[in-house]
mmCIF file with all atom_site columns, C-alpha atoms in Angstrom:
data_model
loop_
_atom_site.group_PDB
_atom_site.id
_atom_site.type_symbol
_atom_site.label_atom_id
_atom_site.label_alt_id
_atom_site.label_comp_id
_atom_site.label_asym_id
_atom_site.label_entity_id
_atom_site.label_seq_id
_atom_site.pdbx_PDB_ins_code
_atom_site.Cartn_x
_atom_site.Cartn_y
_atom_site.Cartn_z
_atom_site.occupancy
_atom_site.B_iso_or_equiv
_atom_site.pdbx_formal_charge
_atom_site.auth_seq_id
_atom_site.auth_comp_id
_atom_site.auth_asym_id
_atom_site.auth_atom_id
_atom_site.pdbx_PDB_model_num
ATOM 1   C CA . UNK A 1 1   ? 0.000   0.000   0.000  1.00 90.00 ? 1   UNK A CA 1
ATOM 2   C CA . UNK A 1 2   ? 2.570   2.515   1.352  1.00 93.00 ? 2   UNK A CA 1
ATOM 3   C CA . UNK A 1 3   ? 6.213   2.211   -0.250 1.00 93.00 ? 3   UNK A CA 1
ATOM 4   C CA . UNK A 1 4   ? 8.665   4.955   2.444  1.00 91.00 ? 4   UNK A CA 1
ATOM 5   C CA . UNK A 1 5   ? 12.549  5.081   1.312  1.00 87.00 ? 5   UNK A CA 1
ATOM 6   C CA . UNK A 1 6   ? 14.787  8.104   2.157  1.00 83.00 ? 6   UNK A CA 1
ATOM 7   C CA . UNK A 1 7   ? 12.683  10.947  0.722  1.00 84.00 ? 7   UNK A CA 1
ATOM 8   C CA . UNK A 1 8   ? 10.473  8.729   -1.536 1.00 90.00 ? 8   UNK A CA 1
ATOM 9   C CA . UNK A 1 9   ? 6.742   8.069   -0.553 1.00 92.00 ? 9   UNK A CA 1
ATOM 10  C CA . UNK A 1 10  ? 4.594   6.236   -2.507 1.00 95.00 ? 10  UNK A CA 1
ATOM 11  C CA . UNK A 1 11  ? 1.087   5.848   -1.992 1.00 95.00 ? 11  UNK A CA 1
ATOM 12  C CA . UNK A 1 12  ? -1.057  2.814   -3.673 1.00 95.00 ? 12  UNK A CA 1
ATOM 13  C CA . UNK A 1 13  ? -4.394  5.229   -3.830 1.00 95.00 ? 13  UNK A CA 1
ATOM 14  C CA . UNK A 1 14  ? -6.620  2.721   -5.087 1.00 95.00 ? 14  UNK A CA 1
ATOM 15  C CA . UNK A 1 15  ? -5.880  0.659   -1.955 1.00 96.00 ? 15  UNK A CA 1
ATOM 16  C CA . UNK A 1 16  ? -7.924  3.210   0.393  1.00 97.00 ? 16  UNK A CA 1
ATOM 17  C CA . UNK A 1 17  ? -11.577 3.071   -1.126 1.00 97.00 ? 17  UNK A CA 1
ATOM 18  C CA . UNK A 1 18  ? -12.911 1.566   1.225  1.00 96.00 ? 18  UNK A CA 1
ATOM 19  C CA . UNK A 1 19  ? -13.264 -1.265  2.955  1.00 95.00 ? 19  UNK A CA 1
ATOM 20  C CA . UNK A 1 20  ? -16.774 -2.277  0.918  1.00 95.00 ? 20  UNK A CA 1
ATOM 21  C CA . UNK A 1 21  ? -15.921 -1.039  -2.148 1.00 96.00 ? 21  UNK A CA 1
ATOM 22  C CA . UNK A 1 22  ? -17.121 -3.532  -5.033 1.00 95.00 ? 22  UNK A CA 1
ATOM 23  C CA . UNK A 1 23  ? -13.238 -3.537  -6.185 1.00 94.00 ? 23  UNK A CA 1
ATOM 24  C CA . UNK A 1 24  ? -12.240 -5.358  -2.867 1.00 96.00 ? 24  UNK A CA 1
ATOM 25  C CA . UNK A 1 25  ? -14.555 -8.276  -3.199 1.00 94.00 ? 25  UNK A CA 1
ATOM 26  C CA . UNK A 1 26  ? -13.047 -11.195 -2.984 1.00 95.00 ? 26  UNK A CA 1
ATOM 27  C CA . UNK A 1 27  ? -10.040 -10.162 -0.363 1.00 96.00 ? 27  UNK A CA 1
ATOM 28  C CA . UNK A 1 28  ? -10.547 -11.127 3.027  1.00 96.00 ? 28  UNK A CA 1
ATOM 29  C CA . UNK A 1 29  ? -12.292 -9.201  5.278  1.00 95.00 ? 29  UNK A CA 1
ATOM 30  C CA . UNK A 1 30  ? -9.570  -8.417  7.825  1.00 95.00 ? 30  UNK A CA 1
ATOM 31  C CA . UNK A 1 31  ? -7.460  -7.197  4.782  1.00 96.00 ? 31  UNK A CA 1
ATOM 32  C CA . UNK A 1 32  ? -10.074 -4.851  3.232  1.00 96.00 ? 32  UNK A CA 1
ATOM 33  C CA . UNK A 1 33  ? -10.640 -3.725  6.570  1.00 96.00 ? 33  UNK A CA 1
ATOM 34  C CA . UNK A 1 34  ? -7.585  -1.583  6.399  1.00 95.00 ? 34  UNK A CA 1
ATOM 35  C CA . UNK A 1 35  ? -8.412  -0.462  2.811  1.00 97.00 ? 35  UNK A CA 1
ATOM 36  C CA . UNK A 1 36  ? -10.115 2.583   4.083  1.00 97.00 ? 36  UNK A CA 1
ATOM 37  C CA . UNK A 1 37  ? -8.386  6.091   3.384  1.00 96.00 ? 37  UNK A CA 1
ATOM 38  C CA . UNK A 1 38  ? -9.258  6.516   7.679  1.00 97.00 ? 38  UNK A CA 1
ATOM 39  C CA . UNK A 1 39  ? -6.234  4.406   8.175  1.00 97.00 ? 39  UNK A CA 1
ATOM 40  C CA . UNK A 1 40  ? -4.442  6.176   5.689  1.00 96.00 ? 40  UNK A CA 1
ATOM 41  C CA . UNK A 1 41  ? -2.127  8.213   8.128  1.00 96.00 ? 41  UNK A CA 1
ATOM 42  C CA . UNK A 1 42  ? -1.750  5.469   10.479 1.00 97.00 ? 42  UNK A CA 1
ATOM 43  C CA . UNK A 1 43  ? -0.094  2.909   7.578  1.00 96.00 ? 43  UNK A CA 1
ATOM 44  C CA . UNK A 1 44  ? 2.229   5.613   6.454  1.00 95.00 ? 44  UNK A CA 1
ATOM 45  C CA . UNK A 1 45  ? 3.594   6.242   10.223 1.00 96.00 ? 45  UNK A CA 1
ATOM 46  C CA . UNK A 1 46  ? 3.660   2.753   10.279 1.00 95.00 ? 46  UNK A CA 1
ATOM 47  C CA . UNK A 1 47  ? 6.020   2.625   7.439  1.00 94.00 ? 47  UNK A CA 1
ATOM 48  C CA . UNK A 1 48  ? 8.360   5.382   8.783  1.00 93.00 ? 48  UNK A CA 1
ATOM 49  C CA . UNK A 1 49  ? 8.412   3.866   12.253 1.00 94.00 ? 49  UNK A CA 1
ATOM 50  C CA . UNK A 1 50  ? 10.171  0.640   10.178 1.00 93.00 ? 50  UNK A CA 1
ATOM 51  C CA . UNK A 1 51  ? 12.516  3.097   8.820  1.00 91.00 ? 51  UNK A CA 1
ATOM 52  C CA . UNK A 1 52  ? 13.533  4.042   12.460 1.00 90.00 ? 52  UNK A CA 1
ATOM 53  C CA . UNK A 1 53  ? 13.478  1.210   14.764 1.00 95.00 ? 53  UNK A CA 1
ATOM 54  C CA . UNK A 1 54  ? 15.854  -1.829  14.540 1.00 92.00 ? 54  UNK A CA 1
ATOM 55  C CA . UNK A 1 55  ? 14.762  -4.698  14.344 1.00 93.00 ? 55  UNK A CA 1
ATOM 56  C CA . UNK A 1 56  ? 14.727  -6.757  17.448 1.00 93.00 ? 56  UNK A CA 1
ATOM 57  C CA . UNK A 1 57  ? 17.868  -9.281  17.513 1.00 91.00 ? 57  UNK A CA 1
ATOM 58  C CA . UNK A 1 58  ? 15.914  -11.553 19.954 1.00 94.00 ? 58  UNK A CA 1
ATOM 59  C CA . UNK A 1 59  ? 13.466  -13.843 18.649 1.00 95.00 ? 59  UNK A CA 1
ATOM 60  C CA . UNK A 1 60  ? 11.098  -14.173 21.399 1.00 98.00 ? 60  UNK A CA 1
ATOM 61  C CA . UNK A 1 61  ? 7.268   -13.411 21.375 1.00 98.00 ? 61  UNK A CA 1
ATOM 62  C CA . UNK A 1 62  ? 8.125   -10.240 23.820 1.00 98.00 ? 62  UNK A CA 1
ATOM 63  C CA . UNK A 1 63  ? 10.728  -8.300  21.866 1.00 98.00 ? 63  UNK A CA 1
ATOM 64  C CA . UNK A 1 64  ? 8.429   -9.065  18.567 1.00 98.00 ? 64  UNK A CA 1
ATOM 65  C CA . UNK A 1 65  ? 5.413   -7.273  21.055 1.00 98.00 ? 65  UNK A CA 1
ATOM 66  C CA . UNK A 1 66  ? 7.754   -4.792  22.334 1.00 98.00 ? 66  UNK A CA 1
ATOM 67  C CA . UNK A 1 67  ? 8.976   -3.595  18.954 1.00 98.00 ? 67  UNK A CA 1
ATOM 68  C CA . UNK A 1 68  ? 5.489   -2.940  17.461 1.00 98.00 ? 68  UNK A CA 1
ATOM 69  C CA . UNK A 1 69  ? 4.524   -1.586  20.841 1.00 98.00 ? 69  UNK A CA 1
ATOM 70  C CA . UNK A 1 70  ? 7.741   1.349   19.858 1.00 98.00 ? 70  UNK A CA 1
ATOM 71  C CA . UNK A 1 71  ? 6.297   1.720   16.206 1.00 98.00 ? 71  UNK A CA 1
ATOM 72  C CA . UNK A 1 72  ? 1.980   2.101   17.730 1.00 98.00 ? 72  UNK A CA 1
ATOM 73  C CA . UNK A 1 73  ? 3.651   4.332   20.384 1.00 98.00 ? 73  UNK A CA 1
ATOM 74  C CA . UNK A 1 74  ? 5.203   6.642   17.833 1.00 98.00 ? 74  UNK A CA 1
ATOM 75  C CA . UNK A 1 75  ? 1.119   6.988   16.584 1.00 98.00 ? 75  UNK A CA 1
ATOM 76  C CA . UNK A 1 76  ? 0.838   8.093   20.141 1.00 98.00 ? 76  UNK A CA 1
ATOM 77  C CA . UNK A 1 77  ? 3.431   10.825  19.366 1.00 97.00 ? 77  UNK A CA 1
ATOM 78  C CA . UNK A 1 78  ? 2.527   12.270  15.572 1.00 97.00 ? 78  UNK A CA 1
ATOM 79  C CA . UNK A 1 79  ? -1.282  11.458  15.989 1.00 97.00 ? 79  UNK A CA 1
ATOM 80  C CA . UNK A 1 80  ? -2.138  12.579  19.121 1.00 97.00 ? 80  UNK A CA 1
ATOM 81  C CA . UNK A 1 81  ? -5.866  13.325  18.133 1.00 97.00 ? 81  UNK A CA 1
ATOM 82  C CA . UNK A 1 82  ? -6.488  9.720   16.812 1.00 97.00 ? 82  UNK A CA 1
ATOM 83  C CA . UNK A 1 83  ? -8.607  7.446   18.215 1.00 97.00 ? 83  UNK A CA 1
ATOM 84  C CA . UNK A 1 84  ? -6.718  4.335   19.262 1.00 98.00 ? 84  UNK A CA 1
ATOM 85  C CA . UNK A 1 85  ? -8.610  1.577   16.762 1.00 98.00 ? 85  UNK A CA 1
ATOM 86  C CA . UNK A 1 86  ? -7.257  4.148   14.294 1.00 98.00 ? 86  UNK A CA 1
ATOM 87  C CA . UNK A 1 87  ? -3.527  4.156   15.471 1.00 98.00 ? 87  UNK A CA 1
ATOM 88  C CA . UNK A 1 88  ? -3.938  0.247   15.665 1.00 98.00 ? 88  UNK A CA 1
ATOM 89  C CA . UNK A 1 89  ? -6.182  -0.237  12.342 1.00 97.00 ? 89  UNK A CA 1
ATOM 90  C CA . UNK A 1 90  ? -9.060  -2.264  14.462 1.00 98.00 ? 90  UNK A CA 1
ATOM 91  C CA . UNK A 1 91  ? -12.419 -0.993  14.390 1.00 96.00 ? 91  UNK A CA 1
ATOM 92  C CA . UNK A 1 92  ? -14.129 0.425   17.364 1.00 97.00 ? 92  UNK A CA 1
ATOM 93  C CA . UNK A 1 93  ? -15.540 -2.996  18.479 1.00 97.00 ? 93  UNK A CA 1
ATOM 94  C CA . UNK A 1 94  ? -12.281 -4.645  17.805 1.00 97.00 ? 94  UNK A CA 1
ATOM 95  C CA . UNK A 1 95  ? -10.498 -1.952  19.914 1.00 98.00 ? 95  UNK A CA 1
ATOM 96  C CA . UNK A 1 96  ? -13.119 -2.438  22.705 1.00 97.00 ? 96  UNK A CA 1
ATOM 97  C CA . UNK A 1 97  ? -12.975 -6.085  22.684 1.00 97.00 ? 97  UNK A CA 1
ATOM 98  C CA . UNK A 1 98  ? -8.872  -5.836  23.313 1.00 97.00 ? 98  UNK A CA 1
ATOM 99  C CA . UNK A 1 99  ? -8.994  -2.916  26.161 1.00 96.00 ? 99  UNK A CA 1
ATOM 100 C CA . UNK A 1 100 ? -11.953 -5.238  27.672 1.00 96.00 ? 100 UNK A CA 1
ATOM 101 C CA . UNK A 1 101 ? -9.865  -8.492  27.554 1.00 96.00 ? 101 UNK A CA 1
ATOM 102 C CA . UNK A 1 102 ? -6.348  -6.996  28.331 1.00 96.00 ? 102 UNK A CA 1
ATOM 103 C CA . UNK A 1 103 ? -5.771  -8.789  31.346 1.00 96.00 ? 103 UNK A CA 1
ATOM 104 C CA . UNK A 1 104 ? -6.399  -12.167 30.080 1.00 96.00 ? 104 UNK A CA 1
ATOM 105 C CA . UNK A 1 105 ? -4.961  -11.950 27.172 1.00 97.00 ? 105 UNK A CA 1
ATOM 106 C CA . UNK A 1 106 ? -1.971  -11.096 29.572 1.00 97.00 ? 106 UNK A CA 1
ATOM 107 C CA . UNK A 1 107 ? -2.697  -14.031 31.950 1.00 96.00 ? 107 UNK A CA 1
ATOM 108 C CA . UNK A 1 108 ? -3.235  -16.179 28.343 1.00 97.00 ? 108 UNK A CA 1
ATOM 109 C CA . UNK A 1 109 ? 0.635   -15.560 27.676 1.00 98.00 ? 109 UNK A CA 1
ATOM 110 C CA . UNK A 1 110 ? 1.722   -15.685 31.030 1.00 97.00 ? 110 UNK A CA 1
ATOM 111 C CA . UNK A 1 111 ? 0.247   -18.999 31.874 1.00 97.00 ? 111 UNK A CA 1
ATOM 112 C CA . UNK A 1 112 ? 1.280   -20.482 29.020 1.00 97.00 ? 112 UNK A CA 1
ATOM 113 C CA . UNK A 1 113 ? 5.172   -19.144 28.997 1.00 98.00 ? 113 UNK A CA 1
ATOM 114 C CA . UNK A 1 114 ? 4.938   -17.319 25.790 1.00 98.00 ? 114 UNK A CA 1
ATOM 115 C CA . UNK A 1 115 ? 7.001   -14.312 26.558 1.00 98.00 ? 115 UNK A CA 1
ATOM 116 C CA . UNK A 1 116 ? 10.298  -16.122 25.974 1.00 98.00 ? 116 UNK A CA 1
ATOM 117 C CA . UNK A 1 117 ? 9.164   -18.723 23.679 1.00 98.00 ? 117 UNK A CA 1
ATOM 118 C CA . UNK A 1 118 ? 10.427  -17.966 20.261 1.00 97.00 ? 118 UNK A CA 1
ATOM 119 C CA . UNK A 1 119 ? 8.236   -19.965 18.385 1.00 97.00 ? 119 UNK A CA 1
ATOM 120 C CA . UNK A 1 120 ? 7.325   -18.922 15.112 1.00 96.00 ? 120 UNK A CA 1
ATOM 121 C CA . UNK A 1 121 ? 4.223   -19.948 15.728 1.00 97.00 ? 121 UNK A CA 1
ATOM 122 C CA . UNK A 1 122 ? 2.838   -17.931 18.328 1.00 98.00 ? 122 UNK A CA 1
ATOM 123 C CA . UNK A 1 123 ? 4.450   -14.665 15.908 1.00 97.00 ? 123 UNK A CA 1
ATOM 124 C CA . UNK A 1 124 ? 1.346   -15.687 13.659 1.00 97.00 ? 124 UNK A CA 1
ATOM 125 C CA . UNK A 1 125 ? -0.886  -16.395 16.470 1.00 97.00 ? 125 UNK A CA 1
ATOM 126 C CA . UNK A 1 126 ? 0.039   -12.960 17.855 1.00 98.00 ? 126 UNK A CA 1
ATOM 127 C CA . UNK A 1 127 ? 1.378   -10.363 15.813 1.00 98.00 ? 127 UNK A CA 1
ATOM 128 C CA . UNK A 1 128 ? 0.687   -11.344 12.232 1.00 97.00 ? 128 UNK A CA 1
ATOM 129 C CA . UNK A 1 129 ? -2.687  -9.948  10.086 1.00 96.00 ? 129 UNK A CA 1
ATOM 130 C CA . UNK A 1 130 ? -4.877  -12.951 10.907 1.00 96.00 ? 130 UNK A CA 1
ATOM 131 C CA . UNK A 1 131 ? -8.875  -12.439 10.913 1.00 96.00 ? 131 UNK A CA 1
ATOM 132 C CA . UNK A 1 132 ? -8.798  -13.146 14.790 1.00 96.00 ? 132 UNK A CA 1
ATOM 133 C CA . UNK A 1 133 ? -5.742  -14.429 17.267 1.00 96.00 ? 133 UNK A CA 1
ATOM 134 C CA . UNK A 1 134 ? -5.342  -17.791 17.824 1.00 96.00 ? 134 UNK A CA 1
ATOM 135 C CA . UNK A 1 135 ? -5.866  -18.621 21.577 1.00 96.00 ? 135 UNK A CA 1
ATOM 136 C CA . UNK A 1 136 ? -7.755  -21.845 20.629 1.00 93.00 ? 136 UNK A CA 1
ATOM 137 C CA . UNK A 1 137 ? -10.340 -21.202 22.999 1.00 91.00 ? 137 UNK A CA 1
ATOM 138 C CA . UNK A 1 138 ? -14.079 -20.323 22.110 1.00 90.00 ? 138 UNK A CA 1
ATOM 139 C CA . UNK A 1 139 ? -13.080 -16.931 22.234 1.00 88.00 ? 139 UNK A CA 1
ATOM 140 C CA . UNK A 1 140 ? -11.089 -17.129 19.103 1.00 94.00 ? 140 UNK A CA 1
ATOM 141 C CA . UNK A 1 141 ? -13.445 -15.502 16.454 1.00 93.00 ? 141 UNK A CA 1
ATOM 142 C CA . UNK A 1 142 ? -14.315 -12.408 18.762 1.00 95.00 ? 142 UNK A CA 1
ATOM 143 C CA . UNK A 1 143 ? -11.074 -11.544 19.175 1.00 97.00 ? 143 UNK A CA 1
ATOM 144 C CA . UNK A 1 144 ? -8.980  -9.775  16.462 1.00 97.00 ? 144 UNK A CA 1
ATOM 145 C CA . UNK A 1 145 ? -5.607  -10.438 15.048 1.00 97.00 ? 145 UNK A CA 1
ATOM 146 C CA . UNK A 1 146 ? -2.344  -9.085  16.544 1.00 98.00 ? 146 UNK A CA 1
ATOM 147 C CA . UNK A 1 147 ? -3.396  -9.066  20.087 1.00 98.00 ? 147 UNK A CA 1
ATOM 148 C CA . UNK A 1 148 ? 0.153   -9.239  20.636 1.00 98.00 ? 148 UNK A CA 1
ATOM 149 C CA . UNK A 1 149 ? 1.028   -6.204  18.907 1.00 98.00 ? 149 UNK A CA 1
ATOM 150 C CA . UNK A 1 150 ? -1.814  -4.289  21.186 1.00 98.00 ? 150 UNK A CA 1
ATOM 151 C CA . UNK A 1 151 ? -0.316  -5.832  24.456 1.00 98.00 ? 151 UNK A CA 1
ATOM 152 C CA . UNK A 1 152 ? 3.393   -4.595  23.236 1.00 98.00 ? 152 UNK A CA 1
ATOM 153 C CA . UNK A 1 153 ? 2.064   -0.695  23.119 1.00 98.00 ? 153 UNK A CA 1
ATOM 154 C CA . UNK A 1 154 ? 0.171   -0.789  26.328 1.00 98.00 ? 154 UNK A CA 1
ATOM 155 C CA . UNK A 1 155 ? 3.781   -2.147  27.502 1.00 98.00 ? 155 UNK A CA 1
ATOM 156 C CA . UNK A 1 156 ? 5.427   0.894   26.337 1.00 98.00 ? 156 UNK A CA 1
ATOM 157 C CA . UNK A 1 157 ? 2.696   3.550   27.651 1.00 98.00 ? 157 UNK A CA 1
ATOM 158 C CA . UNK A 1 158 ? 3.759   1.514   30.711 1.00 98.00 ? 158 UNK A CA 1
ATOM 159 C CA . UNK A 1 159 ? 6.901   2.421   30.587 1.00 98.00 ? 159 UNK A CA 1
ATOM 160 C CA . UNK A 1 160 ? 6.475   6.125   29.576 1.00 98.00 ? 160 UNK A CA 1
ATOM 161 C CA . UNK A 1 161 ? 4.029   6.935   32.061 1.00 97.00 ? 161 UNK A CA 1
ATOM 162 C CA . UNK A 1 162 ? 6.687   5.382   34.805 1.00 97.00 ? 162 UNK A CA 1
ATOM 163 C CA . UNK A 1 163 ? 9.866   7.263   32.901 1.00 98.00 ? 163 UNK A CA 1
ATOM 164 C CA . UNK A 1 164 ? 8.356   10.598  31.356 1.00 97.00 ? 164 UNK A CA 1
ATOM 165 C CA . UNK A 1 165 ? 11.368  12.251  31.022 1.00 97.00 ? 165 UNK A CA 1
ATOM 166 C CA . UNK A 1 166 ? 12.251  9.516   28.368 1.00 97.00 ? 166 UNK A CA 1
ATOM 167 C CA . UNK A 1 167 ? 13.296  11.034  25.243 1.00 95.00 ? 167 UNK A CA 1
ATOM 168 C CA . UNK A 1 168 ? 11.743  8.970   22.022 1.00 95.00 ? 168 UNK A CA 1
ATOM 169 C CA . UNK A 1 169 ? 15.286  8.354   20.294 1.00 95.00 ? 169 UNK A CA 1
ATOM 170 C CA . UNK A 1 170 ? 16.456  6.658   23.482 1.00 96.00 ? 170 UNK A CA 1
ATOM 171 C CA . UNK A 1 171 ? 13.120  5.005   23.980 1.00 97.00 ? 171 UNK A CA 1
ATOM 172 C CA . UNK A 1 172 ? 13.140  3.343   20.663 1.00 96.00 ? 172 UNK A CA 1
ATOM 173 C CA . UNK A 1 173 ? 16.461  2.239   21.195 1.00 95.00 ? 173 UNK A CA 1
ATOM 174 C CA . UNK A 1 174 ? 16.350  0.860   24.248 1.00 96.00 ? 174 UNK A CA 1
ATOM 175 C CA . UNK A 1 175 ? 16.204  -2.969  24.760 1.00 96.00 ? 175 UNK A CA 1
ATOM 176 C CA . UNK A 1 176 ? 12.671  -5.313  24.876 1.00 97.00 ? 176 UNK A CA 1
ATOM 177 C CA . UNK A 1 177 ? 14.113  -6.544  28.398 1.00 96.00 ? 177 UNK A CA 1
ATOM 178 C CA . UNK A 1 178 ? 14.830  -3.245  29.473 1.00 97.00 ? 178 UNK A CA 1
ATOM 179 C CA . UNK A 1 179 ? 11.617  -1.816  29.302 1.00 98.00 ? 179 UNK A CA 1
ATOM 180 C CA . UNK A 1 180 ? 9.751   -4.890  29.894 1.00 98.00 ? 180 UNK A CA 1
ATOM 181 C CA . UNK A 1 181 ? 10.964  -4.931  33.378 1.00 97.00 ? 181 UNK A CA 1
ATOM 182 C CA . UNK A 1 182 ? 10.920  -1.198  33.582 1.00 98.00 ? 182 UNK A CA 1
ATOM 183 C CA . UNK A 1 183 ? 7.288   -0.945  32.873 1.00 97.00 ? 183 UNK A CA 1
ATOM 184 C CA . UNK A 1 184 ? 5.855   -2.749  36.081 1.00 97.00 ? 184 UNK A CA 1
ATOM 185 C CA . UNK A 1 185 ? 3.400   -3.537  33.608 1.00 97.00 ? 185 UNK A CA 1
ATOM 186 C CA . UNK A 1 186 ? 0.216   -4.606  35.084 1.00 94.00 ? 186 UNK A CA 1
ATOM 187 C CA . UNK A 1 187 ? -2.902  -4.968  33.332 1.00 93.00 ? 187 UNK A CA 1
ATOM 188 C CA . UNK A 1 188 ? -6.310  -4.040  35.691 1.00 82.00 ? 188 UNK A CA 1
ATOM 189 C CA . UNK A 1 189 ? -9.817  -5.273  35.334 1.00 75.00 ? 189 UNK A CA 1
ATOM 190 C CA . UNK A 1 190 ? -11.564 -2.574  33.707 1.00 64.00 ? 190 UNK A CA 1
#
């Protein structure tokens, strides 16, 4: 959709008609969900955020959530007036359904030792497009894809609201360990 190199921008137009629009039939429905000139902003970011953040060396579920976490939490930073499901490219329910379930997704990965695991797997369970995450629990087809992405950024608002005085270059450069245990993350009950 969005090409970003040096000073280059391209811009795929005709892949933000809409999500409904008759040209998208056929393409799944978490794909053409995107395909709306709303998230239009929100890709793009998305695409310069790549351009700035490393990669993460480790191969574990957490540094995978950690490093989109950095890239939502730069949304947080150049699109302060956006709704969240915009930042994150869920709709409203979607966005509900995470900020309602939070703390069990949380207690999902916790129980089952994800954070260290470095499993490809559980990257497409968790952080991949997917129509829904892959607990494989009832649940499964409320919830939507990259869960794991979602629980990475409310990891780093963790972190910021407990270290304000963090500058974004050093955030974004600091380690998935570092601010994991610097976060004192702790999902509520909302």
């Amino acid at each position: 959709k969005i090409i970003y190199v040096d000073s280059l921008l391209l811009i795929s137009l005709d892949t933000f008609f809409g999500s409904n629009h008759v040209l998208y039939s056929g393409i799944p429905k978490y794909v053409r969900q995107q395909m709306d000139s709303k998230y239009l902003a929100s890709i793009f970011i998305n695409k310069f955020a790549e351009s700035k953040i490393l990669l993460p060396t480790e191969r574990t579920l957490l540094s995978q959530m950690i490093y989109h976490g950095k890239k939502l939490y730069i949304k947080d930073i150049l699109l302060p007036n956006k709704s969240d499901f915009i930042k994150i490219c869920y709709t409203q329910d979607q966005i509900e359904w995470v900020k309602e379930n939070e703390i069990y997704i949380w207690q999902y990965f916790i129980e089952k030792q994800f954070l260290y695991n470095t499993a490809p797997s559980l990257i497409k369970r968790f952080i991949d497009p997917a129509p829904f995450s892959k607990f494989y629990l009832d649940i499964d087809n409320e919830s939507p894809g990259r869960v794991g992405q979602w629980i990475g950024w409310q990891i780093i608002r963790s972190y910021v609201k407990r270290f304000p005085e963090t500058d974004i270059v050093t955030l974004l450069n600091l380690p998935s360990e570092e601010i994991f245990k610097k976060s004192n993350y702790k999902p509520r009950k909302k």
